[in-house]
Each structure stands twice: as structure tokens, then as C-alpha cells.
Amino acid sequence: MKVVSVNAWGGAMFDALIPWLREVDADIVCLQEVTRTSGASGWATFTDGERTLPQRLNLLRDVSSAFAGYQPYFVANDAGPVTDDDGVEWRQDFGIATWVRDDIPVIGIDARNVHSTFVDHSEWGIDDRPRSALTLTVRDRLGDRNVSVIQLHGLRDSAGKQDTPARFDQAQRLAQVVDHVRSDSEIVVLCGDLNLLPSSETFAVLGKAGMVDLVGHADTRASSYRKPVRSASYLLVSSTDVVRSFEVVTEPEVSDHRALLLELHKRER
């Protein structure tokens, strides 16, 4: 079973992202910064007071249209205004989405807040935006086992990626998610743009829940990201024994984040 995770940057590099995802041919695709705008398509401009970015009006539908053999699962963290190329303002949902190949049964779904709760913004804020964790438990028929894949877009803080009480609380809530699914799954994968430093206490909290980080100090930012701190995305597993391969993908660049690619061993029958 192959799992890919990447912060999609609102689809800003959509024309590179889609061909690469097709080439990778993963069983489970986890994307952060996924947009959804009812009744709209094409490009929009997102502004939060600190930055202005191009992004897809409906990345959820765009990716789903490109992957007819997958089932999408989307959770909105919050919503706010964006403007299309004609100057029309739309209300856009912003969150995370997981696509699962059609021939893989989804046997459990769990979505819960790990920081704050859903907000309909009149204007986008910079910090303290709500965050959710989305968990899909699937039946890996080739491996004859249940696998739970948890993903999230971790809390952002404009002051940096250092530990804060809010991030510690987020870590504890994530550990609760891990504990919740462990009894039903032989393998747990936790991935996403966690917005943390490798030294974060979050990894100690998740370590007590049995999760092992595979990324460490690796550079997970693409060349389009100019800030000096190069840590952001992580992938953790409940056992390294099940890992056939793991890669922080440097080429091609499909976002301002590097993608993470995990392949699990097939179980010997």
C-alpha cells in the first residue's frame, strides 16, 4: 500500500501536481490546503492580511475529476472570502482531503477538531485558525490488515514553529486520535503539514502513543519557499517494521512543500 501526503498550497501549482500524482499512483492521497467553492471553478485570489496567493476555487473537485477511480473525503477547517479572476467574491471552504482508491474498502471514518472549531470568517485571519484531523481506516486486502491513515494541517503561528501551549494541546488531541484507532488497526500512519520544528514536544507526545517520525530534520520545503526554516511536513508510523520505503520527494516540485511518499511492506501469506 502506497500513501502520499503533501500540502497542495491551494492548488497554486496544479498543472504540476496532477501529472505527478498520476505517476505516483498511490492508494491513498492526503492533501492539505484543499479548497472547495460551491458553484465555482477556475482560479481565485486568497488574501489574509499577510500574503496574497493564487489558488484554485475548487481544488477538491479539480483533483477528484482527475482521479475518477478514487473516492474523496473532505473536512473543512474554516471558510472565508476569495475573489475570482472577474472580481466576483465567493465564499470558500478551506480544509483537508483524503482520496482512497475505489478498490480499497473504507471501514472507518473519524474527523475531529484538534484546535478550535469551524469559523466562517468575514475576513481571513493570520493565526489561530481552526484545525481538524481526518482519519480513514481502510482494509488493505493485499496485506490482510487494517490500516488507519490520519492527516492534518497543523496549527500555524506567524511567530514561528516553536512549541506553544496551543500546539501542546493539539498534540495531546492527536495522541487521542491515535489511541482511538489503534485497537482496530494493525498499522497507523499520521501525516501532514504539522508546522513544527523537529525538536517539538509534539513528537514526544506522539511517541508515547507509539508513533515514530520518519522525517526528522529533512528539508520538506520546495525552492519557491524562501524562509530559512525548512521543516514543516512530517509522516509518522506505528512501526518502522512495516515500512518498505519512504521518501521526501525533491523532484518534481508540485507545491511550496515537498511531498512525502510512503510504501508499506506486503504481508507474507
PDB file of C-alpha atoms in Angstrom:
ATOM      1  CA  MET A   1       0.000   0.000   0.000  1.00  0.00           C
ATOM      2  CA  LYS A   2       1.297   3.410  -1.001  1.00  0.00           C
ATOM      3  CA  VAL A   3       0.431   6.666   0.806  1.00  0.00           C
ATOM      4  CA  VAL A   4       1.324  10.184  -0.349  1.00  0.00           C
ATOM      5  CA  SER A   5       0.972  13.413   1.639  1.00  0.00           C
ATOM      6  CA  VAL A   6       1.561  16.992   0.508  1.00  0.00           C
ATOM      7  CA  ASN A   7       0.387  20.481   1.355  1.00  0.00           C
ATOM      8  CA  ALA A   8      -1.193  21.338  -2.003  1.00  0.00           C
ATOM      9  CA  TRP A   9      -0.796  25.125  -1.489  1.00  0.00           C
ATOM     10  CA  GLY A  10      -4.383  25.665  -2.605  1.00  0.00           C
ATOM     11  CA  GLY A  11      -3.513  24.157  -5.987  1.00  0.00           C
ATOM     12  CA  ALA A  12      -1.157  27.010  -6.896  1.00  0.00           C
ATOM     13  CA  MET A  13       0.973  24.510  -8.865  1.00  0.00           C
ATOM     14  CA  PHE A  14      -1.976  22.449 -10.058  1.00  0.00           C
ATOM     15  CA  ASP A  15      -0.546  21.794 -13.518  1.00  0.00           C
ATOM     16  CA  ALA A  16       2.479  20.080 -11.945  1.00  0.00           C
ATOM     17  CA  LEU A  17       0.618  18.418  -9.075  1.00  0.00           C
ATOM     18  CA  ILE A  18      -1.879  16.387 -11.095  1.00  0.00           C
ATOM     19  CA  PRO A  19       0.584  14.682 -13.503  1.00  0.00           C
ATOM     20  CA  TRP A  20       2.848  13.785 -10.590  1.00  0.00           C
ATOM     21  CA  LEU A  21       0.014  12.289  -8.534  1.00  0.00           C
ATOM     22  CA  ARG A  22      -0.989  10.203 -11.542  1.00  0.00           C
ATOM     23  CA  GLU A  23       2.580   8.999 -11.954  1.00  0.00           C
ATOM     24  CA  VAL A  24       2.946   8.083  -8.283  1.00  0.00           C
ATOM     25  CA  ASP A  25      -0.284   6.042  -8.453  1.00  0.00           C
ATOM     26  CA  ALA A  26      -0.770   5.980  -4.676  1.00  0.00           C
ATOM     27  CA  ASP A  27      -3.541   4.051  -2.977  1.00  0.00           C
ATOM     28  CA  ILE A  28      -4.230   6.894  -0.539  1.00  0.00           C
ATOM     29  CA  VAL A  29      -3.611  10.578  -1.288  1.00  0.00           C
ATOM     30  CA  CYS A  30      -3.626  13.085   1.595  1.00  0.00           C
ATOM     31  CA  LEU A  31      -3.697  16.768   0.668  1.00  0.00           C
ATOM     32  CA  GLN A  32      -3.673  19.799   2.932  1.00  0.00           C
ATOM     33  CA  GLU A  33      -4.810  23.313   1.962  1.00  0.00           C
ATOM     34  CA  VAL A  34      -7.673  21.971  -0.120  1.00  0.00           C
ATOM     35  CA  THR A  35     -10.280  24.464  -1.327  1.00  0.00           C
ATOM     36  CA  ARG A  36     -13.956  23.994  -2.121  1.00  0.00           C
ATOM     37  CA  THR A  37     -16.267  26.675  -3.538  1.00  0.00           C
ATOM     38  CA  SER A  38     -19.799  25.625  -4.410  1.00  0.00           C
ATOM     39  CA  GLY A  39     -20.772  26.513  -7.971  1.00  0.00           C
ATOM     40  CA  ALA A  40     -17.360  27.846  -8.965  1.00  0.00           C
ATOM     41  CA  SER A  41     -14.254  26.685 -10.789  1.00  0.00           C
ATOM     42  CA  GLY A  42     -11.026  28.135 -12.105  1.00  0.00           C
ATOM     43  CA  TRP A  43      -8.682  30.482 -10.257  1.00  0.00           C
ATOM     44  CA  ALA A  44      -9.121  32.760  -7.255  1.00  0.00           C
ATOM     45  CA  THR A  45      -7.072  35.152  -5.155  1.00  0.00           C
ATOM     46  CA  PHE A  46      -6.725  34.482  -1.419  1.00  0.00           C
ATOM     47  CA  THR A  47      -5.673  37.290   0.955  1.00  0.00           C
ATOM     48  CA  ASP A  48      -5.207  37.060   4.726  1.00  0.00           C
ATOM     49  CA  GLY A  49      -3.504  40.377   5.530  1.00  0.00           C
ATOM     50  CA  GLU A  50      -0.006  38.874   5.410  1.00  0.00           C
ATOM     51  CA  ARG A  51       0.053  37.409   1.913  1.00  0.00           C
ATOM     52  CA  THR A  52      -1.871  37.230  -1.337  1.00  0.00           C
ATOM     53  CA  LEU A  53      -1.870  33.892  -3.166  1.00  0.00           C
ATOM     54  CA  PRO A  54      -3.356  32.396  -6.314  1.00  0.00           C
ATOM     55  CA  GLN A  55      -5.302  29.213  -5.697  1.00  0.00           C
ATOM     56  CA  ARG A  56      -7.943  27.007  -7.239  1.00  0.00           C
ATOM     57  CA  LEU A  57     -11.541  27.905  -6.461  1.00  0.00           C
ATOM     58  CA  ASN A  58     -12.436  24.231  -6.111  1.00  0.00           C
ATOM     59  CA  LEU A  59      -9.326  22.093  -5.719  1.00  0.00           C
ATOM     60  CA  LEU A  60     -11.435  19.289  -4.244  1.00  0.00           C
ATOM     61  CA  ARG A  61     -13.445  18.957  -7.442  1.00  0.00           C
ATOM     62  CA  ASP A  62     -10.423  19.530  -9.692  1.00  0.00           C
ATOM     63  CA  VAL A  63      -8.449  16.683  -8.126  1.00  0.00           C
ATOM     64  CA  SER A  64     -11.499  14.407  -7.942  1.00  0.00           C
ATOM     65  CA  SER A  65     -12.203  14.987 -11.645  1.00  0.00           C
ATOM     66  CA  ALA A  66      -8.634  13.999 -12.460  1.00  0.00           C
ATOM     67  CA  PHE A  67      -8.902  10.822 -10.371  1.00  0.00           C
ATOM     68  CA  ALA A  68     -12.146   9.120 -11.310  1.00  0.00           C
ATOM     69  CA  GLY A  69     -11.017   5.873  -9.665  1.00  0.00           C
ATOM     70  CA  TYR A  70     -10.799   7.400  -6.186  1.00  0.00           C
ATOM     71  CA  GLN A  71     -13.295   8.402  -3.508  1.00  0.00           C
ATOM     72  CA  PRO A  72     -12.677  11.803  -1.871  1.00  0.00           C
ATOM     73  CA  TYR A  73     -13.258  12.644   1.800  1.00  0.00           C
ATOM     74  CA  PHE A  74     -13.124  16.349   2.713  1.00  0.00           C
ATOM     75  CA  VAL A  75     -13.216  18.182   6.046  1.00  0.00           C
ATOM     76  CA  ALA A  76     -13.485  21.990   6.188  1.00  0.00           C
ATOM     77  CA  ASN A  77     -11.483  23.718   8.907  1.00  0.00           C
ATOM     78  CA  ASP A  78     -12.938  27.160   8.185  1.00  0.00           C
ATOM     79  CA  ALA A  79     -14.327  29.347   5.381  1.00  0.00           C
ATOM     80  CA  GLY A  80     -13.912  32.868   4.078  1.00  0.00           C
ATOM     81  CA  PRO A  81     -13.954  35.191   1.055  1.00  0.00           C
ATOM     82  CA  VAL A  82     -11.933  34.806  -2.139  1.00  0.00           C
ATOM     83  CA  THR A  83     -12.146  36.719  -5.413  1.00  0.00           C
ATOM     84  CA  ASP A  84     -12.172  35.130  -8.867  1.00  0.00           C
ATOM     85  CA  ASP A  85     -10.465  36.479 -11.989  1.00  0.00           C
ATOM     86  CA  ASP A  86     -13.576  38.523 -12.850  1.00  0.00           C
ATOM     87  CA  GLY A  87     -13.559  40.279  -9.475  1.00  0.00           C
ATOM     88  CA  VAL A  88     -16.516  38.269  -8.129  1.00  0.00           C
ATOM     89  CA  GLU A  89     -16.311  37.387  -4.446  1.00  0.00           C
ATOM     90  CA  TRP A  90     -17.057  33.821  -3.377  1.00  0.00           C
ATOM     91  CA  ARG A  91     -17.247  32.046  -0.031  1.00  0.00           C
ATOM     92  CA  GLN A  92     -14.673  29.281   0.029  1.00  0.00           C
ATOM     93  CA  ASP A  93     -14.313  26.287   2.358  1.00  0.00           C
ATOM     94  CA  PHE A  94     -10.715  25.512   3.314  1.00  0.00           C
ATOM     95  CA  GLY A  95      -9.515  22.233   4.753  1.00  0.00           C
ATOM     96  CA  ILE A  96      -8.007  18.810   4.143  1.00  0.00           C
ATOM     97  CA  ALA A  97      -8.982  15.921   1.905  1.00  0.00           C
ATOM     98  CA  THR A  98      -8.052  12.272   1.517  1.00  0.00           C
ATOM     99  CA  TRP A  99      -8.625  10.280  -1.678  1.00  0.00           C
ATOM    100  CA  VAL A 100      -8.866   6.473  -1.436  1.00  0.00           C
ATOM    101  CA  ARG A 101      -8.637   4.142  -4.412  1.00  0.00           C
ATOM    102  CA  ASP A 102     -12.034   2.647  -5.235  1.00  0.00           C
ATOM    103  CA  ASP A 103     -10.963  -0.967  -4.749  1.00  0.00           C
ATOM    104  CA  ILE A 104      -9.899  -0.316  -1.138  1.00  0.00           C
ATOM    105  CA  PRO A 105     -12.756  -0.610   1.377  1.00  0.00           C
ATOM    106  CA  VAL A 106     -13.066   2.252   3.864  1.00  0.00           C
ATOM    107  CA  ILE A 107     -14.178   0.622   7.114  1.00  0.00           C
ATOM    108  CA  GLY A 108     -13.931   3.583   9.485  1.00  0.00           C
ATOM    109  CA  ILE A 109     -14.085   7.380   9.339  1.00  0.00           C
ATOM    110  CA  ASP A 110     -13.200   9.815  12.115  1.00  0.00           C
ATOM    111  CA  ALA A 111     -12.963  13.603  11.853  1.00  0.00           C
ATOM    112  CA  ARG A 112     -12.486  15.804  14.881  1.00  0.00           C
ATOM    113  CA  ASN A 113     -11.178  19.214  15.860  1.00  0.00           C
ATOM    114  CA  VAL A 114      -7.665  19.328  17.275  1.00  0.00           C
ATOM    115  CA  HIS A 115      -7.632  23.113  17.609  1.00  0.00           C
ATOM    116  CA  SER A 116     -10.685  25.366  17.953  1.00  0.00           C
ATOM    117  CA  THR A 117     -13.839  24.765  15.886  1.00  0.00           C
ATOM    118  CA  PHE A 118     -15.118  25.743  12.439  1.00  0.00           C
ATOM    119  CA  VAL A 119     -15.266  29.512  11.751  1.00  0.00           C
ATOM    120  CA  ASP A 120     -16.974  31.400   8.916  1.00  0.00           C
ATOM    121  CA  HIS A 121     -14.610  34.360   8.555  1.00  0.00           C
ATOM    122  CA  SER A 122     -15.723  37.739   7.276  1.00  0.00           C
ATOM    123  CA  GLU A 123     -12.003  38.226   6.533  1.00  0.00           C
ATOM    124  CA  TRP A 124      -9.286  35.581   6.722  1.00  0.00           C
ATOM    125  CA  GLY A 125      -7.094  35.740   9.817  1.00  0.00           C
ATOM    126  CA  ILE A 126      -3.386  35.014  10.009  1.00  0.00           C
ATOM    127  CA  ASP A 127      -3.160  32.960  13.212  1.00  0.00           C
ATOM    128  CA  ASP A 128      -5.306  30.746  15.431  1.00  0.00           C
ATOM    129  CA  ARG A 129      -7.342  29.231  12.622  1.00  0.00           C
ATOM    130  CA  PRO A 130      -9.228  26.008  13.388  1.00  0.00           C
ATOM    131  CA  ARG A 131      -7.610  22.643  12.640  1.00  0.00           C
ATOM    132  CA  SER A 132      -9.097  19.179  12.199  1.00  0.00           C
ATOM    133  CA  ALA A 133      -7.682  15.672  11.953  1.00  0.00           C
ATOM    134  CA  LEU A 134      -9.211  13.336   9.373  1.00  0.00           C
ATOM    135  CA  THR A 135      -8.785   9.589   9.858  1.00  0.00           C
ATOM    136  CA  LEU A 136      -9.734   6.901   7.355  1.00  0.00           C
ATOM    137  CA  THR A 137      -9.366   3.265   8.342  1.00  0.00           C
ATOM    138  CA  VAL A 138      -9.128   1.010   5.315  1.00  0.00           C
ATOM    139  CA  ARG A 139      -8.857  -2.700   4.640  1.00  0.00           C
ATOM    140  CA  ASP A 140      -5.560  -3.480   2.955  1.00  0.00           C
ATOM    141  CA  ARG A 141      -6.602  -6.657   1.162  1.00  0.00           C
ATOM    142  CA  LEU A 142      -3.137  -7.395  -0.188  1.00  0.00           C
ATOM    143  CA  GLY A 143      -1.699  -7.037   3.287  1.00  0.00           C
ATOM    144  CA  ASP A 144      -4.654  -8.731   5.015  1.00  0.00           C
ATOM    145  CA  ARG A 145      -4.780  -5.979   7.649  1.00  0.00           C
ATOM    146  CA  ASN A 146      -6.481  -2.763   8.681  1.00  0.00           C
ATOM    147  CA  VAL A 147      -4.582   0.489   8.162  1.00  0.00           C
ATOM    148  CA  SER A 148      -5.571   3.853   9.655  1.00  0.00           C
ATOM    149  CA  VAL A 149      -4.289   6.992   7.926  1.00  0.00           C
ATOM    150  CA  ILE A 150      -4.572  10.196   9.959  1.00  0.00           C
ATOM    151  CA  GLN A 151      -3.826  13.520   8.342  1.00  0.00           C
ATOM    152  CA  LEU A 152      -3.989  17.155   9.375  1.00  0.00           C
ATOM    153  CA  HIS A 153      -2.715  20.642   8.653  1.00  0.00           C
ATOM    154  CA  GLY A 154      -1.160  21.674  11.934  1.00  0.00           C
ATOM    155  CA  LEU A 155      -1.715  24.973  13.694  1.00  0.00           C
ATOM    156  CA  ARG A 156       0.106  27.908  12.096  1.00  0.00           C
ATOM    157  CA  ASP A 157       1.650  30.690  14.169  1.00  0.00           C
ATOM    158  CA  SER A 158       3.141  33.743  12.435  1.00  0.00           C
ATOM    159  CA  ALA A 159       5.666  33.990  15.291  1.00  0.00           C
ATOM    160  CA  GLY A 160       7.261  30.723  14.153  1.00  0.00           C
ATOM    161  CA  LYS A 161       7.154  26.962  14.591  1.00  0.00           C
ATOM    162  CA  GLN A 162       8.292  26.832  18.203  1.00  0.00           C
ATOM    163  CA  ASP A 163       6.283  24.982  20.853  1.00  0.00           C
ATOM    164  CA  THR A 164       3.311  26.787  22.364  1.00  0.00           C
ATOM    165  CA  PRO A 165       0.537  25.740  24.776  1.00  0.00           C
ATOM    166  CA  ALA A 166      -1.868  25.584  21.819  1.00  0.00           C
ATOM    167  CA  ARG A 167       0.448  23.239  19.925  1.00  0.00           C
ATOM    168  CA  PHE A 168       0.885  21.063  23.002  1.00  0.00           C
ATOM    169  CA  ASP A 169      -2.888  20.804  23.333  1.00  0.00           C
ATOM    170  CA  GLN A 170      -3.098  19.920  19.629  1.00  0.00           C
ATOM    171  CA  ALA A 171      -0.506  17.162  20.182  1.00  0.00           C
ATOM    172  CA  GLN A 172      -2.489  15.684  23.046  1.00  0.00           C
ATOM    173  CA  ARG A 173      -5.643  15.640  20.929  1.00  0.00           C
ATOM    174  CA  LEU A 174      -3.740  13.941  18.121  1.00  0.00           C
ATOM    175  CA  ALA A 175      -2.496  11.311  20.536  1.00  0.00           C
ATOM    176  CA  GLN A 176      -6.113  10.669  21.499  1.00  0.00           C
ATOM    177  CA  VAL A 177      -6.945  10.086  17.839  1.00  0.00           C
ATOM    178  CA  VAL A 178      -4.081   7.589  17.576  1.00  0.00           C
ATOM    179  CA  ASP A 179      -5.236   5.774  20.715  1.00  0.00           C
ATOM    180  CA  HIS A 180      -8.791   5.684  19.356  1.00  0.00           C
ATOM    181  CA  VAL A 181      -7.851   3.861  16.147  1.00  0.00           C
ATOM    182  CA  ARG A 182      -5.045   1.598  17.373  1.00  0.00           C
ATOM    183  CA  SER A 183      -7.418  -1.066  18.695  1.00  0.00           C
ATOM    184  CA  ASP A 184      -8.939  -1.504  15.220  1.00  0.00           C
ATOM    185  CA  SER A 185      -5.789  -1.147  13.104  1.00  0.00           C
ATOM    186  CA  GLU A 186      -2.566  -3.072  12.791  1.00  0.00           C
ATOM    187  CA  ILE A 187      -0.857  -0.055  11.211  1.00  0.00           C
ATOM    188  CA  VAL A 188      -1.356   3.648  11.932  1.00  0.00           C
ATOM    189  CA  VAL A 189       0.060   6.385   9.693  1.00  0.00           C
ATOM    190  CA  LEU A 190      -0.042  10.063  10.704  1.00  0.00           C
ATOM    191  CA  CYS A 191       0.936  12.643   8.105  1.00  0.00           C
ATOM    192  CA  GLY A 192       0.575  16.249   7.046  1.00  0.00           C
ATOM    193  CA  ASP A 193       1.990  19.741   7.255  1.00  0.00           C
ATOM    194  CA  LEU A 194       2.372  19.895  11.035  1.00  0.00           C
ATOM    195  CA  ASN A 195       4.045  23.335  11.050  1.00  0.00           C
ATOM    196  CA  LEU A 196       6.563  22.179  13.671  1.00  0.00           C
ATOM    197  CA  LEU A 197      10.301  22.000  14.314  1.00  0.00           C
ATOM    198  CA  PRO A 198      11.864  18.517  14.570  1.00  0.00           C
ATOM    199  CA  SER A 199      12.592  19.215  18.248  1.00  0.00           C
ATOM    200  CA  SER A 200       8.929  19.855  19.067  1.00  0.00           C
ATOM    201  CA  GLU A 201       7.450  18.258  22.169  1.00  0.00           C
ATOM    202  CA  THR A 202       4.661  17.057  19.873  1.00  0.00           C
ATOM    203  CA  PHE A 203       6.879  14.148  18.793  1.00  0.00           C
ATOM    204  CA  ALA A 204       7.435  13.097  22.401  1.00  0.00           C
ATOM    205  CA  VAL A 205       3.676  13.155  22.976  1.00  0.00           C
ATOM    206  CA  LEU A 206       3.024  11.114  19.838  1.00  0.00           C
ATOM    207  CA  GLY A 207       5.947   8.824  20.711  1.00  0.00           C
ATOM    208  CA  LYS A 208       4.179   7.857  23.929  1.00  0.00           C
ATOM    209  CA  ALA A 209       1.235   6.898  21.722  1.00  0.00           C
ATOM    210  CA  GLY A 210       3.555   4.588  19.778  1.00  0.00           C
ATOM    211  CA  MET A 211       4.220   6.777  16.718  1.00  0.00           C
ATOM    212  CA  VAL A 212       7.679   7.075  15.116  1.00  0.00           C
ATOM    213  CA  ASP A 213       8.643  10.044  12.920  1.00  0.00           C
ATOM    214  CA  LEU A 214      10.335   9.210   9.601  1.00  0.00           C
ATOM    215  CA  VAL A 215      11.227  12.766   8.531  1.00  0.00           C
ATOM    216  CA  GLY A 216      13.384  14.149  11.303  1.00  0.00           C
ATOM    217  CA  HIS A 217      15.487  17.121  10.187  1.00  0.00           C
ATOM    218  CA  ALA A 218      14.964  16.599   6.448  1.00  0.00           C
ATOM    219  CA  ASP A 219      14.202  19.652   4.314  1.00  0.00           C
ATOM    220  CA  THR A 220      10.499  19.475   3.430  1.00  0.00           C
ATOM    221  CA  ARG A 221      10.186  22.832   1.655  1.00  0.00           C
ATOM    222  CA  ALA A 222      10.476  23.457  -2.086  1.00  0.00           C
ATOM    223  CA  SER A 223      12.602  26.104  -3.798  1.00  0.00           C
ATOM    224  CA  SER A 224       9.650  28.513  -4.034  1.00  0.00           C
ATOM    225  CA  TYR A 225       9.688  28.818  -0.230  1.00  0.00           C
ATOM    226  CA  ARG A 226      12.244  31.473   0.704  1.00  0.00           C
ATOM    227  CA  LYS A 227      12.226  31.487   4.509  1.00  0.00           C
ATOM    228  CA  PRO A 228      15.198  29.890   6.326  1.00  0.00           C
ATOM    229  CA  VAL A 229      13.286  27.338   8.437  1.00  0.00           C
ATOM    230  CA  ARG A 230      12.887  24.299   6.167  1.00  0.00           C
ATOM    231  CA  SER A 231      10.879  21.982   8.444  1.00  0.00           C
ATOM    232  CA  ALA A 232       7.116  21.674   8.051  1.00  0.00           C
ATOM    233  CA  SER A 233       5.746  18.325   6.881  1.00  0.00           C
ATOM    234  CA  TYR A 234       6.054  15.004   8.694  1.00  0.00           C
ATOM    235  CA  LEU A 235       4.998  11.393   8.449  1.00  0.00           C
ATOM    236  CA  LEU A 236       4.845   9.036  11.413  1.00  0.00           C
ATOM    237  CA  VAL A 237       4.116   5.306  11.591  1.00  0.00           C
ATOM    238  CA  SER A 238       3.176   2.970  14.421  1.00  0.00           C
ATOM    239  CA  SER A 239       6.005   0.582  13.466  1.00  0.00           C
ATOM    240  CA  THR A 240       9.038   1.033  11.225  1.00  0.00           C
ATOM    241  CA  ASP A 241       8.986  -2.706  10.508  1.00  0.00           C
ATOM    242  CA  VAL A 242       6.097  -2.172   8.078  1.00  0.00           C
ATOM    243  CA  VAL A 243       7.931   0.459   6.007  1.00  0.00           C
ATOM    244  CA  ARG A 244       9.128  -0.776   2.635  1.00  0.00           C
ATOM    245  CA  SER A 245      10.273   2.681   1.519  1.00  0.00           C
ATOM    246  CA  PHE A 246       9.931   6.327   2.484  1.00  0.00           C
ATOM    247  CA  GLU A 247      10.918   9.405   0.513  1.00  0.00           C
ATOM    248  CA  VAL A 248      10.861  13.166   0.901  1.00  0.00           C
ATOM    249  CA  VAL A 249      10.295  13.939  -2.782  1.00  0.00           C
ATOM    250  CA  THR A 250      12.598  16.675  -4.099  1.00  0.00           C
ATOM    251  CA  GLU A 251      11.616  16.448  -7.798  1.00  0.00           C
ATOM    252  CA  PRO A 252       9.320  17.374  -9.329  1.00  0.00           C
ATOM    253  CA  GLU A 253       8.161  20.345  -7.286  1.00  0.00           C
ATOM    254  CA  VAL A 254       4.365  20.355  -7.033  1.00  0.00           C
ATOM    255  CA  SER A 255       3.887  22.903  -4.229  1.00  0.00           C
ATOM    256  CA  ASP A 256       5.919  25.090  -1.916  1.00  0.00           C
ATOM    257  CA  HIS A 257       6.164  21.906   0.180  1.00  0.00           C
ATOM    258  CA  ARG A 258       7.911  18.688  -0.739  1.00  0.00           C
ATOM    259  CA  ALA A 259       5.664  15.652  -0.915  1.00  0.00           C
ATOM    260  CA  LEU A 260       6.098  12.668   1.400  1.00  0.00           C
ATOM    261  CA  LEU A 261       5.794   9.191  -0.101  1.00  0.00           C
ATOM    262  CA  LEU A 262       5.401   6.016   1.990  1.00  0.00           C
ATOM    263  CA  GLU A 263       5.125   2.426   0.799  1.00  0.00           C
ATOM    264  CA  LEU A 264       4.219  -0.361   3.202  1.00  0.00           C
ATOM    265  CA  HIS A 265       5.552  -3.895   3.018  1.00  0.00           C
ATOM    266  CA  LYS A 266       3.225  -6.534   1.686  1.00  0.00           C
ATOM    267  CA  ARG A 267       2.447  -9.141   4.296  1.00  0.00           C
ATOM    268  CA  GLU A 268       3.813 -12.618   3.619  1.00  0.00           C
ATOM    269  CA  ARG A 269       0.988 -15.144   3.476  1.00  0.00           C
TER     270      ARG A 269
END
